[in-house]
PDB file of C-alpha atoms in Angstrom:
ATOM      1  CA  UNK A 170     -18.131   0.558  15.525  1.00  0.00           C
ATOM      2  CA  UNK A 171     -21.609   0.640  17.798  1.00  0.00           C
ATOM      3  CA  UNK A 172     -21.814  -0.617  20.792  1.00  0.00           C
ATOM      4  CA  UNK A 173     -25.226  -1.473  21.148  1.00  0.00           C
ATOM      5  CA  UNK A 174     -24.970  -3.883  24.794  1.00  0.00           C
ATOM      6  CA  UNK A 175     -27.319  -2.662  27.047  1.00  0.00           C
ATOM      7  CA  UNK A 176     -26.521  -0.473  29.733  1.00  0.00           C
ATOM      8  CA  UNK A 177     -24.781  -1.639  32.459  1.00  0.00           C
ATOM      9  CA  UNK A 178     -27.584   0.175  34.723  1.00  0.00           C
ATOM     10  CA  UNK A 179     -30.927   1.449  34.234  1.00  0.00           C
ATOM     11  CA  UNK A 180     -32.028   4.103  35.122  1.00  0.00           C
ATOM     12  CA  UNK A 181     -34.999   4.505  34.034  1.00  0.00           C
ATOM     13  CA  UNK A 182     -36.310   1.610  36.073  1.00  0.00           C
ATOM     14  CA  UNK A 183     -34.004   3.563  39.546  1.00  0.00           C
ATOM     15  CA  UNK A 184     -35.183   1.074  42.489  1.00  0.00           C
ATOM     16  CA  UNK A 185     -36.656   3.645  45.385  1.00  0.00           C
ATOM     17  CA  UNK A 186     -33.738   2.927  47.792  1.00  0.00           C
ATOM     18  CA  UNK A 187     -30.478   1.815  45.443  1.00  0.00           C
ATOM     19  CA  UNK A 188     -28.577   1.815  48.641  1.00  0.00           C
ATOM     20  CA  UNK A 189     -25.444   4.034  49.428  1.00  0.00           C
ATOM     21  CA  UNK A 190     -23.225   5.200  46.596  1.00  0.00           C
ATOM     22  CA  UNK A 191     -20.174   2.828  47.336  1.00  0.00           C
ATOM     23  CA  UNK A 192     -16.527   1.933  45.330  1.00  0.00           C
ATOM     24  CA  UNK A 193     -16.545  -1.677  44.441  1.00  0.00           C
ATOM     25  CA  UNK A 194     -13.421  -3.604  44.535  1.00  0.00           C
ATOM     26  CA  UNK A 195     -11.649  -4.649  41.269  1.00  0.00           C
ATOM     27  CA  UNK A 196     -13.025  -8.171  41.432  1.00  0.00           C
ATOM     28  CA  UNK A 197     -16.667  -6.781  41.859  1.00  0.00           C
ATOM     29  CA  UNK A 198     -15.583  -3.946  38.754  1.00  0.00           C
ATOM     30  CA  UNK A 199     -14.303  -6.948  36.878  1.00  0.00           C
ATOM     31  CA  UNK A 200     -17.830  -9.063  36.744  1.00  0.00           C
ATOM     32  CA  UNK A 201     -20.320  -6.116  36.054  1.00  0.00           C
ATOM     33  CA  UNK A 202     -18.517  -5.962  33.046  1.00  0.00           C
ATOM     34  CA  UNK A 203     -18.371  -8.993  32.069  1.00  0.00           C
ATOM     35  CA  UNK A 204     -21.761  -9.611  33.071  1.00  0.00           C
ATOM     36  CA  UNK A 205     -22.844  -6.903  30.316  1.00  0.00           C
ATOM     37  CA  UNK A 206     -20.531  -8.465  27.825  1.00  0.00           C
ATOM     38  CA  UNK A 207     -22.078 -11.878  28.493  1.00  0.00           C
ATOM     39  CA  UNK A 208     -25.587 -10.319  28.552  1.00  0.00           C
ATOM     40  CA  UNK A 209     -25.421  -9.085  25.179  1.00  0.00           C
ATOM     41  CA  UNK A 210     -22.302  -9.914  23.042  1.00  0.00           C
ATOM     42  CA  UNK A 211     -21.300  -7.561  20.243  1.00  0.00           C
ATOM     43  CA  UNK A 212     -22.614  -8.454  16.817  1.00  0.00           C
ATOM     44  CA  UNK A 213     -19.610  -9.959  14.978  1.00  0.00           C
ATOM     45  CA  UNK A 214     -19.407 -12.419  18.339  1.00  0.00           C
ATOM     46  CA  UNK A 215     -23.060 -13.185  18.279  1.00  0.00           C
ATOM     47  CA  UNK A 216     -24.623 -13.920  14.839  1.00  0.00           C
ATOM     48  CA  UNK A 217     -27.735 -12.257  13.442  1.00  0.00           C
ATOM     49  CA  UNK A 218     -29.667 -14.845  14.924  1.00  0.00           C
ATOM     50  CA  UNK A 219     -27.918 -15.168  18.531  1.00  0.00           C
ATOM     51  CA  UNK A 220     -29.916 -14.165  21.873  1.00  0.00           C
ATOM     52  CA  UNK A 221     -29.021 -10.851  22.397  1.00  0.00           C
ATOM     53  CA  UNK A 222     -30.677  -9.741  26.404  1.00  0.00           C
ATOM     54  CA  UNK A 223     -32.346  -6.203  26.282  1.00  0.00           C
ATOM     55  CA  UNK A 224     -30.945  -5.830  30.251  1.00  0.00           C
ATOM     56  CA  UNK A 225     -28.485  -7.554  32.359  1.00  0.00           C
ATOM     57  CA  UNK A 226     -30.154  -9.893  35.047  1.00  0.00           C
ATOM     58  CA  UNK A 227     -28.920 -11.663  38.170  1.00  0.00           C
ATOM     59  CA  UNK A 228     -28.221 -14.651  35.976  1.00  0.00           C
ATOM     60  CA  UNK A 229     -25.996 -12.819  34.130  1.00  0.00           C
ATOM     61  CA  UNK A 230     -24.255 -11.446  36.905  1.00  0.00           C
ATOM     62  CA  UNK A 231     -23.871 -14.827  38.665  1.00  0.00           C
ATOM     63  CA  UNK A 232     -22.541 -16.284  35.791  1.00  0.00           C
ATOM     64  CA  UNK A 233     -19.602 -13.131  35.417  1.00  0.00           C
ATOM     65  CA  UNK A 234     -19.099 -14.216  39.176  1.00  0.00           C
ATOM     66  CA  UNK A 235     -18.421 -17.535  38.751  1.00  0.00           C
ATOM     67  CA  UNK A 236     -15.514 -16.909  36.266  1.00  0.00           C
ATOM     68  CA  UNK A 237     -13.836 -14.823  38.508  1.00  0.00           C
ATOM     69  CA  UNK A 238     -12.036 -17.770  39.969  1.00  0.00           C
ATOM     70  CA  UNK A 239     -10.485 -16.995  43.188  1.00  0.00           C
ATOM     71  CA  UNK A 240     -12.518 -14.384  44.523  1.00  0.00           C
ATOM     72  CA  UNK A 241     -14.574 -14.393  47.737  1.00  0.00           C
ATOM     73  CA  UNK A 242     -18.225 -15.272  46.114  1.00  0.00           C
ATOM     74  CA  UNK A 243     -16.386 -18.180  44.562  1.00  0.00           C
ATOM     75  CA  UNK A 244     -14.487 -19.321  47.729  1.00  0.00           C
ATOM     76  CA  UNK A 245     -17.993 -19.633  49.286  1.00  0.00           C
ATOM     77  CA  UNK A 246     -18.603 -22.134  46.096  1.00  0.00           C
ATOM     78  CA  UNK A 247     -15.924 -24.151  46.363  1.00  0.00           C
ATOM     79  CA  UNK A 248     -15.202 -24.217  50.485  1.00  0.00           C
ATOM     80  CA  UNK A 249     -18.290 -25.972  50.479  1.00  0.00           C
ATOM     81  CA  UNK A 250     -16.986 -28.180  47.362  1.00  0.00           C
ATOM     82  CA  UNK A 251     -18.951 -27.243  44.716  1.00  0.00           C
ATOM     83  CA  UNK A 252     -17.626 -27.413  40.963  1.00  0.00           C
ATOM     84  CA  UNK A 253     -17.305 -24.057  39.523  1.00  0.00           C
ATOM     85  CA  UNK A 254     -18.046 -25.574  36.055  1.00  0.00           C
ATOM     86  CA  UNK A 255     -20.864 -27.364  36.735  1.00  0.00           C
ATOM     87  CA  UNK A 256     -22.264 -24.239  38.648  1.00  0.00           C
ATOM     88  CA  UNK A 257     -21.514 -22.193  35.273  1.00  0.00           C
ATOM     89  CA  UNK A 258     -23.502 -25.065  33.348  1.00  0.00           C
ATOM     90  CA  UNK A 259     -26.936 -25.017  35.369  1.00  0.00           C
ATOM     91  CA  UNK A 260     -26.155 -20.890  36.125  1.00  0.00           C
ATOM     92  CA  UNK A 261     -25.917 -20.299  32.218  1.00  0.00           C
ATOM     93  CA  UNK A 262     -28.998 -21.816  31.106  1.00  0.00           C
ATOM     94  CA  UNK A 263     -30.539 -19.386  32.977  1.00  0.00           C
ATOM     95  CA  UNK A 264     -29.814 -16.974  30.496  1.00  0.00           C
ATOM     96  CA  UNK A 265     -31.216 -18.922  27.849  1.00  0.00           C
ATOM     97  CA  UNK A 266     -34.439 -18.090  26.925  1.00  0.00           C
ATOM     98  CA  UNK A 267     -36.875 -20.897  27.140  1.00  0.00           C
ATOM     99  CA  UNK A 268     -38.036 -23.313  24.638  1.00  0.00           C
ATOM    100  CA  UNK A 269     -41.810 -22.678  25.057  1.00  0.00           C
ATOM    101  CA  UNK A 270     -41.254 -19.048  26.455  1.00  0.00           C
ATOM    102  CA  UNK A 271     -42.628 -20.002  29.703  1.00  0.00           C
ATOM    103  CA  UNK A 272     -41.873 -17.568  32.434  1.00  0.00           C
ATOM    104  CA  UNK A 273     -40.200 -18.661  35.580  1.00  0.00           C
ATOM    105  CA  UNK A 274     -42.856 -19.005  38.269  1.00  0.00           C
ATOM    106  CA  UNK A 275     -41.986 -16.478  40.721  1.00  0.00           C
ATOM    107  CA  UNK A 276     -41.683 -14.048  37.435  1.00  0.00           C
ATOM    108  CA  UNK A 277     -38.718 -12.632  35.047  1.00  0.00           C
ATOM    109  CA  UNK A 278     -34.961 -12.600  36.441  1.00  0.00           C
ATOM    110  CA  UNK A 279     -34.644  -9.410  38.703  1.00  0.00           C
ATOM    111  CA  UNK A 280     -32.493  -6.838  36.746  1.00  0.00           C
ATOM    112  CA  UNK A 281     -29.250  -6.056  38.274  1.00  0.00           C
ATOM    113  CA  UNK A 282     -29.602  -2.633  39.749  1.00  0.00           C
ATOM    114  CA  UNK A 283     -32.071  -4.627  42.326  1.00  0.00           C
ATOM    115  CA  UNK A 284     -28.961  -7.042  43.027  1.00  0.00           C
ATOM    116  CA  UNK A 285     -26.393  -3.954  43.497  1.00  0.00           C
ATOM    117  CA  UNK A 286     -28.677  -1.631  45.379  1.00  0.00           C
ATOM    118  CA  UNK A 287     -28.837  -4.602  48.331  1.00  0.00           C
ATOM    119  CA  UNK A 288     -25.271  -5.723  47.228  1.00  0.00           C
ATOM    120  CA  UNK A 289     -24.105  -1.593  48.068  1.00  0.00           C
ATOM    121  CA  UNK A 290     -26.773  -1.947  51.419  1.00  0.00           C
ATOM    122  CA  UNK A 291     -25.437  -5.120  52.867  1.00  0.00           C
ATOM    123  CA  UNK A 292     -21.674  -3.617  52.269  1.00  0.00           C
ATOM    124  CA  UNK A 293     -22.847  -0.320  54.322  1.00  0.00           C
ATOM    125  CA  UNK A 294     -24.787  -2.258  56.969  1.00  0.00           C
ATOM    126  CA  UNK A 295     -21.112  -4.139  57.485  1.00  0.00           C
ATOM    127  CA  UNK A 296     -19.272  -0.828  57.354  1.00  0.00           C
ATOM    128  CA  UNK A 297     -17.034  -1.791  54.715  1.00  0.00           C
ATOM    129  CA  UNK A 298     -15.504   0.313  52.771  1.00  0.00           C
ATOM    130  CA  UNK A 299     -16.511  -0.675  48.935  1.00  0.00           C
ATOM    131  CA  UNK A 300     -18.863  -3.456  47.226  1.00  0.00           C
ATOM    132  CA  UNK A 301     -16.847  -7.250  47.076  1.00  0.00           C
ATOM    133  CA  UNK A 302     -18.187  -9.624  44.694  1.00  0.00           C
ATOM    134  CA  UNK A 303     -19.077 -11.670  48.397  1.00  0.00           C
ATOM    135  CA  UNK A 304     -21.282  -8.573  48.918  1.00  0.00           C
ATOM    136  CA  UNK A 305     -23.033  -9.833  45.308  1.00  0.00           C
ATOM    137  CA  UNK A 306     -23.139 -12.996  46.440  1.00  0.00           C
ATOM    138  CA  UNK A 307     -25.133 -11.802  49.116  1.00  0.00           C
ATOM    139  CA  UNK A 308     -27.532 -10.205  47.480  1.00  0.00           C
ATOM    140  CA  UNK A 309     -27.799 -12.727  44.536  1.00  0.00           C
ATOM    141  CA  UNK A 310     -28.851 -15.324  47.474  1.00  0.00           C
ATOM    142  CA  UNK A 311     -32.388 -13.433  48.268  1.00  0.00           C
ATOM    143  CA  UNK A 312     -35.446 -14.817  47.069  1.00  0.00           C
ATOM    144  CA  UNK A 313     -36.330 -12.430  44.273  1.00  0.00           C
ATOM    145  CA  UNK A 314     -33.070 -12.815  42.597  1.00  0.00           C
ATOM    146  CA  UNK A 315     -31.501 -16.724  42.885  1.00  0.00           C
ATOM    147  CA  UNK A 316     -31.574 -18.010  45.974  1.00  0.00           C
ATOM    148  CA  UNK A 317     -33.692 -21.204  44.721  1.00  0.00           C
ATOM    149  CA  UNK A 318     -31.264 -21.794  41.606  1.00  0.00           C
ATOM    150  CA  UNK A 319     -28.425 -21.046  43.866  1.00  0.00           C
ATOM    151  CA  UNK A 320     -29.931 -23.673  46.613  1.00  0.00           C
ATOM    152  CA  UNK A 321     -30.286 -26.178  43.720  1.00  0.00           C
ATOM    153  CA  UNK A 322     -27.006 -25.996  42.957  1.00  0.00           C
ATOM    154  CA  UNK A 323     -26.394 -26.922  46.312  1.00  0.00           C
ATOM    155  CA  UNK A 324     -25.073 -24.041  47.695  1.00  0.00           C
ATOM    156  CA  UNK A 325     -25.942 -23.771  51.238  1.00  0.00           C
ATOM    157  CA  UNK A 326     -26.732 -20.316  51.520  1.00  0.00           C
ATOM    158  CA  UNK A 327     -25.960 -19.963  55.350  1.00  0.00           C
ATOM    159  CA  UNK A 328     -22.738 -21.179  55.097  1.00  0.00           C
ATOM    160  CA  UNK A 329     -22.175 -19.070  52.148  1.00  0.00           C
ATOM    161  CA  UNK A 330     -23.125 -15.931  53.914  1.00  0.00           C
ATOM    162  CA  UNK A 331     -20.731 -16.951  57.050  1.00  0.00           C
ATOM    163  CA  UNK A 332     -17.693 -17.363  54.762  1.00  0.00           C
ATOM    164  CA  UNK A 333     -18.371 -14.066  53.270  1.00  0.00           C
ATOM    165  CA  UNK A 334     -18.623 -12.421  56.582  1.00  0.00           C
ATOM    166  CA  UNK A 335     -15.550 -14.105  57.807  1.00  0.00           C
ATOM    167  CA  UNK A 336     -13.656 -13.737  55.293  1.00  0.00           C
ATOM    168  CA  UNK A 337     -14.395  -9.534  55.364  1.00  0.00           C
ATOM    169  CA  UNK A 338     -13.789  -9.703  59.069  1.00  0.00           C
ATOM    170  CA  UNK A 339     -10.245 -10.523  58.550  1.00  0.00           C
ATOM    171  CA  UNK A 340      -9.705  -8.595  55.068  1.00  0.00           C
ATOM    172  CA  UNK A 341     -12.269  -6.256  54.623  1.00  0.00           C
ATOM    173  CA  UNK A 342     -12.639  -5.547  50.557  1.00  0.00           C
ATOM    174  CA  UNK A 343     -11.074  -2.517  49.719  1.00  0.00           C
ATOM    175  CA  UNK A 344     -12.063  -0.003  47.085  1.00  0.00           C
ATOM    176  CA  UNK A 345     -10.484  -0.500  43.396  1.00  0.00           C
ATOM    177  CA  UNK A 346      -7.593   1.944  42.484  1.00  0.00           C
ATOM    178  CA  UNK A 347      -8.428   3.736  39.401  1.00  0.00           C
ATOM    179  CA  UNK A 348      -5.562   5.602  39.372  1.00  0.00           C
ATOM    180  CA  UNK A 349      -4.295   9.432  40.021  1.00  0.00           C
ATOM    181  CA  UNK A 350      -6.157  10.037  36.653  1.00  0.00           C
ATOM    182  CA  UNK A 351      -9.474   9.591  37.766  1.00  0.00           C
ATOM    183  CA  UNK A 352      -8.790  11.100  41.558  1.00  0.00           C
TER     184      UNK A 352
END
């Protein structure tokens, strides 16, 4: 069977600075790969006539984040009460492309090796040890990835970057264990 998903990162389209090569933790593992599974799902899951993504986006990434119930990025969600579902709703229409095929105004999604290469910065600038899906968070809240959708969902975006911090300052995210095999 072919796996024809895109690739998880591009590298043809290498940002300048991708930031640091950094671990991520299993949580942060966990929704890259669910965020190319939800990108483009294999053909028996989709249909022949399904929308089928050509790269994984911030949109897709946010909405593999917001499954992973009980992880940091999520924790900033819901300490501020915020419904995960109804975040997943308004998130995964994002993904859909539009009616009309109007653009968004401030142009196409940003890919996802933008969102890692500050996710992998901001975790280096705070000395921790590997990328936490708070870390994504993070980086998902600047302006060219979905910091307006993410403010219309009512996420206060401050307060979402102080929980992350605080919650790192007391367990810092640690790197995934892949196991002697892979050591």
């Amino acid at each position: 069977m072919t796996d024809n998903r895109p690739p998880l990162i591009d590298r043809s389209a290498r940002p300048a600075d991708s930031g640091p090569a950094m671990p991520y933790t299993q949580g942060t593992h966990d929704a890259l790969v669910a965020a190319q599974a939800v990108s483009r799902p294999s053909a028996q899951q989709a249909g022949p006539e399904s929308d089928r993504h050509a790269s994984v986006t911030a949109a897709h990434l946010m909405l593999a984040i917001l499954a992973e119930t009980g992880s940091t990025a999520t924790r900033a969600f819901t300490d501020q009460g915020l419904r995960l579902g109804r975040a997943r709703m308004r998130v995964a229409a994002l993904t859909l492309p539009p009616p009309d095929r109007v653009e968004r105004a401030d142009g196409p999604l940003t890919p996802i090796d933008a969102v890692l290469a500050e996710a992998r910065s901001d975790a280096a600038r705070r000395r921790h040890r590997a990328v936490g899906t708070g870390h994504l968070l993070i980086a998902l809240t600047a302006p060219h990835a979905l910091a307006d959708e993410l403010t219309g969902l009512g996420l206060d975006v401050s307060a979402a970057v102080r929980f992350v911090c605080a919650t790192y300052a007391a367990t810092p995210p640690r790197p995934r264990d892949t196991g002697r095999e892979f050591a």
